[in-house]
Amino acid sequence: MSETDTPAVDGAVLKRTDAVDAETVDAAEGLTKRVLLDESDGAPHFAMRRFELAAGAAVPRHTNEIEHEQYVLSGEYVVGIGDREHAVNPGDALLIPAGVEHWYRNEGDEPGSFICVVPNGDDAIELVE
């Protein structure tokens, strides 16, 4: 086991966020993702990811085939869901059902970050024009 993964009791895993590489997200400039836990860690049902949306960055309108459950960690940014926009702050939680159009926009001077939990398995992202 590496420093990243620390075995615990009965298959539990401790993973340090700063030891997980951030990946750029192709669909949006200024968005990075760290996969904190998923099937490769033994998580049977869900993947937990941490996203960071840079100041001035935006994620285009899109849909996913799977639901997204999100928890805002830092920053203030806008999340569009369906035909409404919502300013979100640390401590806010969102449920974005499968197939619902959504997008993100960070007009602030600070990055925004959030945890996103999704069911394990394949997901298709479709950009909406």
GROMACS .gro file of N, CA and C in nm:
model
  387
    1MET      N    1   0.085  -0.119   0.000
    1MET     CA    2   0.000   0.000   0.000
    1MET      C    3   0.088   0.124   0.000
    2SER      N    4   0.043   0.224  -0.072
    2SER     CA    5   0.118   0.350  -0.079
    2SER      C    6   0.074   0.443   0.033
    3GLU      N    7   0.140   0.558   0.039
    3GLU     CA    8   0.100   0.660   0.135
    3GLU      C    9  -0.042   0.708   0.111
    4THR      N   10  -0.086   0.700  -0.017
    4THR     CA   11  -0.220   0.747  -0.053
    4THR      C   12  -0.328   0.663   0.014
    5ASP      N   13  -0.311   0.532   0.011
    5ASP     CA   14  -0.412   0.441   0.062
    5ASP      C   15  -0.363   0.378   0.191
    6THR      N   16  -0.443   0.388   0.293
    6THR     CA   17  -0.408   0.328   0.421
    6THR      C   18  -0.514   0.224   0.454
    7PRO      N   19  -0.475   0.096   0.462
    7PRO     CA   20  -0.575  -0.006   0.491
    7PRO      C   21  -0.628   0.011   0.633
    8ALA      N   22  -0.753  -0.018   0.649
    8ALA     CA   23  -0.815  -0.012   0.781
    8ALA      C   24  -0.887  -0.145   0.803
    9VAL      N   25  -0.983  -0.146   0.886
    9VAL     CA   26  -1.054  -0.267   0.923
    9VAL      C   27  -1.150  -0.309   0.812
   10ASP      N   28  -1.154  -0.438   0.781
   10ASP     CA   29  -1.252  -0.496   0.690
   10ASP      C   30  -1.261  -0.426   0.554
   11GLY      N   31  -1.147  -0.394   0.494
   11GLY     CA   32  -1.146  -0.337   0.360
   11GLY      C   33  -1.170  -0.188   0.353
   12ALA      N   34  -1.181  -0.120   0.465
   12ALA     CA   35  -1.197   0.025   0.464
   12ALA      C   36  -1.071   0.090   0.407
   13VAL      N   37  -1.085   0.209   0.351
   13VAL     CA   38  -0.972   0.279   0.288
   13VAL      C   39  -0.968   0.422   0.339
   14LEU      N   40  -0.848   0.471   0.369
   14LEU     CA   41  -0.826   0.612   0.397
   14LEU      C   42  -0.739   0.665   0.284
   15LYS      N   43  -0.787   0.766   0.216
   15LYS     CA   44  -0.713   0.823   0.104
   15LYS      C   45  -0.696   0.971   0.130
   16ARG      N   46  -0.575   1.019   0.121
   16ARG     CA   47  -0.545   1.161   0.146
   16ARG      C   48  -0.562   1.240   0.015
   17THR      N   49  -0.647   1.342   0.020
   17THR     CA   50  -0.680   1.420  -0.099
   17THR      C   51  -0.556   1.476  -0.166
   18ASP      N   52  -0.462   1.529  -0.089
   18ASP     CA   53  -0.343   1.590  -0.149
   18ASP      C   54  -0.251   1.488  -0.215
   19ALA      N   55  -0.275   1.359  -0.194
   19ALA     CA   56  -0.195   1.256  -0.259
   19ALA      C   57  -0.261   1.204  -0.387
   20VAL      N   58  -0.380   1.254  -0.418
   20VAL     CA   59  -0.452   1.214  -0.539
   20VAL      C   60  -0.428   1.319  -0.647
   21ASP      N   61  -0.380   1.276  -0.762
   21ASP     CA   62  -0.353   1.369  -0.871
   21ASP      C   63  -0.481   1.433  -0.923
   22ALA      N   64  -0.472   1.561  -0.952
   22ALA     CA   65  -0.584   1.633  -1.014
   22ALA      C   66  -0.575   1.615  -1.165
   23GLU      N   67  -0.688   1.583  -1.226
   23GLU     CA   68  -0.696   1.567  -1.370
   23GLU      C   69  -0.775   1.684  -1.428
   24THR      N   70  -0.733   1.733  -1.543
   24THR     CA   71  -0.813   1.836  -1.609
   24THR      C   72  -0.935   1.767  -1.671
   25VAL      N   73  -1.046   1.838  -1.676
   25VAL     CA   74  -1.168   1.786  -1.735
   25VAL      C   75  -1.179   1.844  -1.875
   26ASP      N   76  -1.182   1.756  -1.975
   26ASP     CA   77  -1.178   1.800  -2.114
   26ASP      C   78  -1.294   1.890  -2.153
   27ALA      N   79  -1.411   1.868  -2.096
   27ALA     CA   80  -1.531   1.942  -2.137
   27ALA      C   81  -1.529   2.088  -2.092
   28ALA      N   82  -1.438   2.124  -2.000
   28ALA     CA   83  -1.441   2.260  -1.946
   28ALA      C   84  -1.302   2.307  -1.907
   29GLU      N   85  -1.260   2.419  -1.962
   29GLU     CA   86  -1.132   2.479  -1.924
   29GLU      C   87  -1.146   2.538  -1.784
   30GLY      N   88  -1.050   2.508  -1.697
   30GLY     CA   89  -1.053   2.562  -1.561
   30GLY      C   90  -1.121   2.471  -1.460
   31LEU      N   91  -1.153   2.347  -1.500
   31LEU     CA   92  -1.216   2.251  -1.409
   31LEU      C   93  -1.123   2.133  -1.392
   32THR      N   94  -1.092   2.099  -1.265
   32THR     CA   95  -1.011   1.981  -1.236
   32THR      C   96  -1.089   1.885  -1.148
   33LYS      N   97  -1.049   1.757  -1.155
   33LYS     CA   98  -1.117   1.651  -1.082
   33LYS      C   99  -1.015   1.561  -1.014
   34ARG      N  100  -1.043   1.525  -0.891
   34ARG     CA  101  -0.967   1.423  -0.819
   34ARG      C  102  -1.064   1.311  -0.782
   35VAL      N  103  -1.035   1.190  -0.825
   35VAL     CA  104  -1.119   1.076  -0.787
   35VAL      C  105  -1.072   1.030  -0.650
   36LEU      N  106  -1.154   1.056  -0.549
   36LEU     CA  107  -1.116   1.024  -0.412
   36LEU      C  108  -1.140   0.877  -0.380
   37LEU      N  109  -1.254   0.826  -0.419
   37LEU     CA  110  -1.288   0.685  -0.398
   37LEU      C  111  -1.373   0.636  -0.514
   38ASP      N  112  -1.349   0.512  -0.556
   38ASP     CA  113  -1.433   0.449  -0.657
   38ASP      C  114  -1.417   0.298  -0.651
   39GLU      N  115  -1.462   0.229  -0.754
   39GLU     CA  116  -1.456   0.084  -0.756
   39GLU      C  117  -1.315   0.030  -0.734
   40SER      N  118  -1.215   0.102  -0.785
   40SER     CA  119  -1.077   0.055  -0.770
   40SER      C  120  -1.032   0.053  -0.624
   41ASP      N  121  -1.103   0.126  -0.538
   41ASP     CA  122  -1.074   0.128  -0.395
   41ASP      C  123  -1.162   0.029  -0.319
   42GLY      N  124  -1.249  -0.040  -0.391
   42GLY     CA  125  -1.340  -0.135  -0.327
   42GLY      C  126  -1.476  -0.076  -0.294
   43ALA      N  127  -1.502   0.048  -0.337
   43ALA     CA  128  -1.633   0.110  -0.312
   43ALA      C  129  -1.735   0.042  -0.403
   44PRO      N  130  -1.832  -0.029  -0.349
   44PRO     CA  131  -1.920  -0.111  -0.433
   44PRO      C  132  -2.028  -0.035  -0.509
   45HIS      N  133  -2.068   0.082  -0.462
   45HIS     CA  134  -2.184   0.147  -0.521
   45HIS      C  135  -2.158   0.286  -0.578
   46PHE      N  136  -2.071   0.364  -0.516
   46PHE     CA  137  -2.056   0.504  -0.552
   46PHE      C  138  -1.910   0.544  -0.572
   47ALA      N  139  -1.890   0.648  -0.654
   47ALA     CA  140  -1.760   0.713  -0.668
   47ALA      C  141  -1.772   0.851  -0.607
   48MET      N  142  -1.668   0.891  -0.534
   48MET     CA  143  -1.662   1.023  -0.475
   48MET      C  144  -1.548   1.099  -0.542
   49ARG      N  145  -1.582   1.217  -0.595
   49ARG     CA  146  -1.483   1.298  -0.663
   49ARG      C  147  -1.482   1.438  -0.603
   50ARG      N  148  -1.367   1.505  -0.613
   50ARG     CA  149  -1.357   1.644  -0.569
   50ARG      C  150  -1.323   1.727  -0.692
   51PHE      N  151  -1.406   1.826  -0.720
   51PHE     CA  152  -1.386   1.914  -0.833
   51PHE      C  153  -1.344   2.053  -0.785
   52GLU      N  154  -1.264   2.121  -0.866
   52GLU     CA  155  -1.231   2.260  -0.841
   52GLU      C  156  -1.256   2.339  -0.969
   53LEU      N  157  -1.335   2.446  -0.954
   53LEU     CA  158  -1.371   2.534  -1.065
   53LEU      C  159  -1.296   2.665  -1.045
   54ALA      N  160  -1.200   2.691  -1.133
   54ALA     CA  161  -1.115   2.810  -1.120
   54ALA      C  162  -1.198   2.938  -1.132
   55ALA      N  163  -1.146   3.045  -1.074
   55ALA     CA  164  -1.209   3.177  -1.088
   55ALA      C  165  -1.219   3.209  -1.237
   56GLY      N  166  -1.337   3.254  -1.279
   56GLY     CA  167  -1.359   3.289  -1.419
   56GLY      C  168  -1.392   3.172  -1.510
   57ALA      N  169  -1.390   3.051  -1.459
   57ALA     CA  170  -1.415   2.933  -1.541
   57ALA      C  171  -1.565   2.902  -1.551
   58ALA      N  172  -1.600   2.827  -1.654
   58ALA     CA  173  -1.739   2.785  -1.674
   58ALA      C  174  -1.741   2.645  -1.733
   59VAL      N  175  -1.842   2.570  -1.698
   59VAL     CA  176  -1.867   2.437  -1.753
   59VAL      C  177  -1.990   2.450  -1.842
   60PRO      N  178  -1.982   2.407  -1.969
   60PRO     CA  179  -2.096   2.425  -2.058
   60PRO      C  180  -2.218   2.341  -2.017
   61ARG      N  181  -2.332   2.383  -2.066
   61ARG     CA  182  -2.458   2.312  -2.042
   61ARG      C  183  -2.443   2.169  -2.095
   62HIS      N  184  -2.481   2.072  -2.010
   62HIS     CA  185  -2.468   1.932  -2.049
   62HIS      C  186  -2.566   1.845  -1.970
   63THR      N  187  -2.575   1.720  -2.010
   63THR     CA  188  -2.652   1.621  -1.936
   63THR      C  189  -2.561   1.502  -1.908
   64ASN      N  190  -2.599   1.425  -1.807
   64ASN     CA  191  -2.530   1.300  -1.773
   64ASN      C  192  -2.635   1.190  -1.765
   65GLU      N  193  -2.593   1.068  -1.788
   65GLU     CA  194  -2.685   0.954  -1.779
   65GLU      C  195  -2.708   0.910  -1.635
   66ILE      N  196  -2.629   0.962  -1.543
   66ILE     CA  197  -2.640   0.922  -1.402
   66ILE      C  198  -2.662   1.045  -1.314
   67GLU      N  199  -2.722   1.023  -1.199
   67GLU     CA  200  -2.744   1.133  -1.104
   67GLU      C  201  -2.612   1.183  -1.047
   68HIS      N  202  -2.614   1.308  -1.001
   68HIS     CA  203  -2.499   1.369  -0.933
   68HIS      C  204  -2.548   1.424  -0.800
   69GLU      N  205  -2.478   1.394  -0.695
   69GLU     CA  206  -2.506   1.452  -0.564
   69GLU      C  207  -2.382   1.531  -0.524
   70GLN      N  208  -2.400   1.660  -0.497
   70GLN     CA  209  -2.287   1.749  -0.475
   70GLN      C  210  -2.297   1.822  -0.342
   71TYR      N  211  -2.178   1.851  -0.286
   71TYR     CA  212  -2.168   1.927  -0.162
   71TYR      C  213  -2.061   2.033  -0.183
   72VAL      N  214  -2.098   2.159  -0.168
   72VAL     CA  215  -2.007   2.271  -0.193
   72VAL      C  216  -1.912   2.285  -0.074
   73LEU      N  217  -1.781   2.283  -0.105
   73LEU     CA  218  -1.678   2.296  -0.001
   73LEU      C  219  -1.629   2.440   0.015
   74SER      N  220  -1.608   2.508  -0.098
   74SER     CA  221  -1.551   2.643  -0.090
   74SER      C  222  -1.594   2.726  -0.210
   75GLY      N  223  -1.581   2.857  -0.194
   75GLY     CA  224  -1.612   2.950  -0.301
   75GLY      C  225  -1.760   2.977  -0.313
   76GLU      N  226  -1.791   3.065  -0.407
   76GLU     CA  227  -1.929   3.096  -0.442
   76GLU      C  228  -1.934   3.095  -0.594
   77TYR      N  229  -2.025   3.017  -0.650
   77TYR     CA  230  -2.037   3.008  -0.795
   77TYR      C  231  -2.183   2.979  -0.830
   78VAL      N  232  -2.212   2.979  -0.958
   78VAL     CA  233  -2.349   2.959  -1.006
   78VAL      C  234  -2.361   2.820  -1.064
   79VAL      N  235  -2.470   2.751  -1.028
   79VAL     CA  236  -2.503   2.622  -1.088
   79VAL      C  237  -2.638   2.640  -1.157
   80GLY      N  238  -2.641   2.612  -1.285
   80GLY     CA  239  -2.766   2.611  -1.358
   80GLY      C  240  -2.820   2.469  -1.360
   81ILE      N  241  -2.948   2.454  -1.328
   81ILE     CA  242  -3.013   2.323  -1.331
   81ILE      C  243  -3.147   2.344  -1.401
   82GLY      N  244  -3.166   2.273  -1.512
   82GLY     CA  245  -3.288   2.293  -1.589
   82GLY      C  246  -3.293   2.435  -1.640
   83ASP      N  247  -3.400   2.508  -1.608
   83ASP     CA  248  -3.413   2.646  -1.656
   83ASP      C  249  -3.386   2.750  -1.547
   84ARG      N  250  -3.323   2.707  -1.435
   84ARG     CA  251  -3.297   2.800  -1.324
   84ARG      C  252  -3.148   2.804  -1.292
   85GLU      N  253  -3.103   2.919  -1.240
   85GLU     CA  254  -2.965   2.933  -1.192
   85GLU      C  255  -2.969   2.956  -1.042
   86HIS      N  256  -2.870   2.898  -0.972
   86HIS     CA  257  -2.863   2.906  -0.826
   86HIS      C  258  -2.722   2.948  -0.786
   87ALA      N  259  -2.710   3.052  -0.703
   87ALA     CA  260  -2.581   3.086  -0.643
   87ALA      C  261  -2.560   2.989  -0.528
   88VAL      N  262  -2.446   2.921  -0.527
   88VAL     CA  263  -2.419   2.824  -0.421
   88VAL      C  264  -2.299   2.869  -0.338
   89ASN      N  265  -2.300   2.826  -0.213
   89ASN     CA  266  -2.197   2.862  -0.115
   89ASN      C  267  -2.157   2.738  -0.036
   90PRO      N  268  -2.046   2.745   0.038
   90PRO     CA  269  -2.005   2.630   0.119
   90PRO      C  270  -2.118   2.584   0.210
   91GLY      N  271  -2.137   2.453   0.214
   91GLY     CA  272  -2.241   2.392   0.295
   91GLY      C  273  -2.368   2.360   0.218
   92ASP      N  274  -2.381   2.412   0.094
   92ASP     CA  275  -2.498   2.381   0.013
   92ASP      C  276  -2.483   2.241  -0.047
   93ALA      N  277  -2.596   2.172  -0.063
   93ALA     CA  278  -2.599   2.039  -0.124
   93ALA      C  279  -2.696   2.042  -0.241
   94LEU      N  280  -2.662   1.968  -0.347
   94LEU     CA  281  -2.744   1.965  -0.467
   94LEU      C  282  -2.766   1.821  -0.511
   95LEU      N  283  -2.883   1.794  -0.565
   95LEU     CA  284  -2.911   1.669  -0.634
   95LEU      C  285  -2.945   1.706  -0.777
   96ILE      N  286  -2.867   1.654  -0.871
   96ILE     CA  287  -2.892   1.676  -1.012
   96ILE      C  288  -2.932   1.539  -1.070
   97PRO      N  289  -3.061   1.521  -1.098
   97PRO     CA  290  -3.108   1.391  -1.148
   97PRO      C  291  -3.046   1.357  -1.284
   98ALA      N  292  -3.042   1.229  -1.316
   98ALA     CA  293  -2.993   1.183  -1.446
   98ALA      C  294  -3.074   1.249  -1.557
   99GLY      N  295  -3.006   1.293  -1.662
   99GLY     CA  296  -3.072   1.348  -1.779
   99GLY      C  297  -3.110   1.494  -1.771
  100VAL      N  298  -3.089   1.559  -1.655
  100VAL     CA  299  -3.127   1.700  -1.639
  100VAL      C  300  -3.010   1.789  -1.683
  101GLU      N  301  -3.041   1.888  -1.766
  101GLU     CA  302  -2.937   1.982  -1.811
  101GLU      C  303  -2.884   2.061  -1.692
  102HIS      N  304  -2.751   2.080  -1.690
  102HIS     CA  305  -2.690   2.161  -1.585
  102HIS      C  306  -2.558   2.218  -1.635
  103TRP      N  307  -2.511   2.324  -1.568
  103TRP     CA  308  -2.388   2.393  -1.604
  103TRP      C  309  -2.337   2.469  -1.483
  104TYR      N  310  -2.214   2.519  -1.491
  104TYR     CA  311  -2.150   2.589  -1.380
  104TYR      C  312  -2.081   2.714  -1.433
  105ARG      N  313  -2.075   2.818  -1.348
  105ARG     CA  314  -2.007   2.941  -1.384
  105ARG      C  315  -1.951   3.004  -1.257
  106ASN      N  316  -1.821   3.031  -1.258
  106ASN     CA  317  -1.757   3.095  -1.143
  106ASN      C  318  -1.715   3.236  -1.183
  107GLU      N  319  -1.795   3.333  -1.145
  107GLU     CA  320  -1.767   3.473  -1.178
  107GLU      C  321  -1.684   3.542  -1.071
  108GLY      N  322  -1.650   3.469  -0.965
  108GLY     CA  323  -1.577   3.528  -0.853
  108GLY      C  324  -1.427   3.531  -0.875
  109ASP      N  325  -1.358   3.580  -0.773
  109ASP     CA  326  -1.212   3.589  -0.776
  109ASP      C  327  -1.144   3.469  -0.713
  110GLU      N  328  -1.220   3.382  -0.651
  110GLU     CA  329  -1.166   3.265  -0.581
  110GLU      C  330  -1.218   3.137  -0.648
  111PRO      N  331  -1.140   3.031  -0.644
  111PRO     CA  332  -1.190   2.904  -0.698
  111PRO      C  333  -1.304   2.851  -0.611
  112GLY      N  334  -1.388   2.772  -0.671
  112GLY     CA  335  -1.493   2.702  -0.599
  112GLY      C  336  -1.461   2.553  -0.601
  113SER      N  337  -1.495   2.482  -0.496
  113SER     CA  338  -1.471   2.338  -0.495
  113SER      C  339  -1.592   2.267  -0.438
  114PHE      N  340  -1.611   2.143  -0.485
  114PHE     CA  341  -1.724   2.065  -0.438
  114PHE      C  342  -1.694   1.916  -0.447
  115ILE      N  343  -1.761   1.842  -0.362
  115ILE     CA  344  -1.760   1.696  -0.367
  115ILE      C  345  -1.875   1.654  -0.456
  116CYS      N  346  -1.853   1.558  -0.542
  116CYS     CA  347  -1.958   1.505  -0.628
  116CYS      C  348  -1.957   1.353  -0.613
  117VAL      N  349  -2.072   1.298  -0.575
  117VAL     CA  350  -2.087   1.154  -0.559
  117VAL      C  351  -2.180   1.104  -0.670
  118VAL      N  352  -2.136   0.999  -0.739
  118VAL     CA  353  -2.214   0.940  -0.848
  118VAL      C  354  -2.213   0.789  -0.835
  119PRO      N  355  -2.315   0.723  -0.891
  119PRO     CA  356  -2.312   0.577  -0.891
  119PRO      C  357  -2.192   0.526  -0.972
  120ASN      N  358  -2.134   0.415  -0.931
  120ASN     CA  359  -2.028   0.353  -1.009
  120ASN      C  360  -2.082   0.310  -1.144
  121GLY      N  361  -1.996   0.300  -1.239
  121GLY     CA  362  -2.035   0.254  -1.372
  121GLY      C  363  -2.015   0.362  -1.477
  122ASP      N  364  -2.057   0.329  -1.596
  122ASP     CA  365  -2.038   0.420  -1.709
  122ASP      C  366  -2.133   0.538  -1.703
  123ASP      N  367  -2.087   0.649  -1.756
  123ASP     CA  368  -2.167   0.770  -1.767
  123ASP      C  369  -2.139   0.830  -1.903
  124ALA      N  370  -2.242   0.873  -1.970
  124ALA     CA  371  -2.225   0.945  -2.096
  124ALA      C  372  -2.261   1.091  -2.072
  125ILE      N  373  -2.170   1.179  -2.111
  125ILE     CA  374  -2.193   1.324  -2.100
  125ILE      C  375  -2.229   1.374  -2.238
  126GLU      N  376  -2.336   1.450  -2.246
  126GLU     CA  377  -2.376   1.507  -2.373
  126GLU      C  378  -2.384   1.659  -2.359
  127LEU      N  379  -2.303   1.729  -2.439
  127LEU     CA  380  -2.308   1.876  -2.438
  127LEU      C  381  -2.436   1.921  -2.507
  128VAL      N  382  -2.499   2.026  -2.453
  128VAL     CA  383  -2.622   2.080  -2.508
  128VAL      C  384  -2.588   2.213  -2.574
  129GLU      N  385  -2.629   2.229  -2.698
  129GLU     CA  386  -2.597   2.353  -2.770
  129GLU      C  387  -2.694   2.462  -2.741
   0.00000   0.00000   0.00000
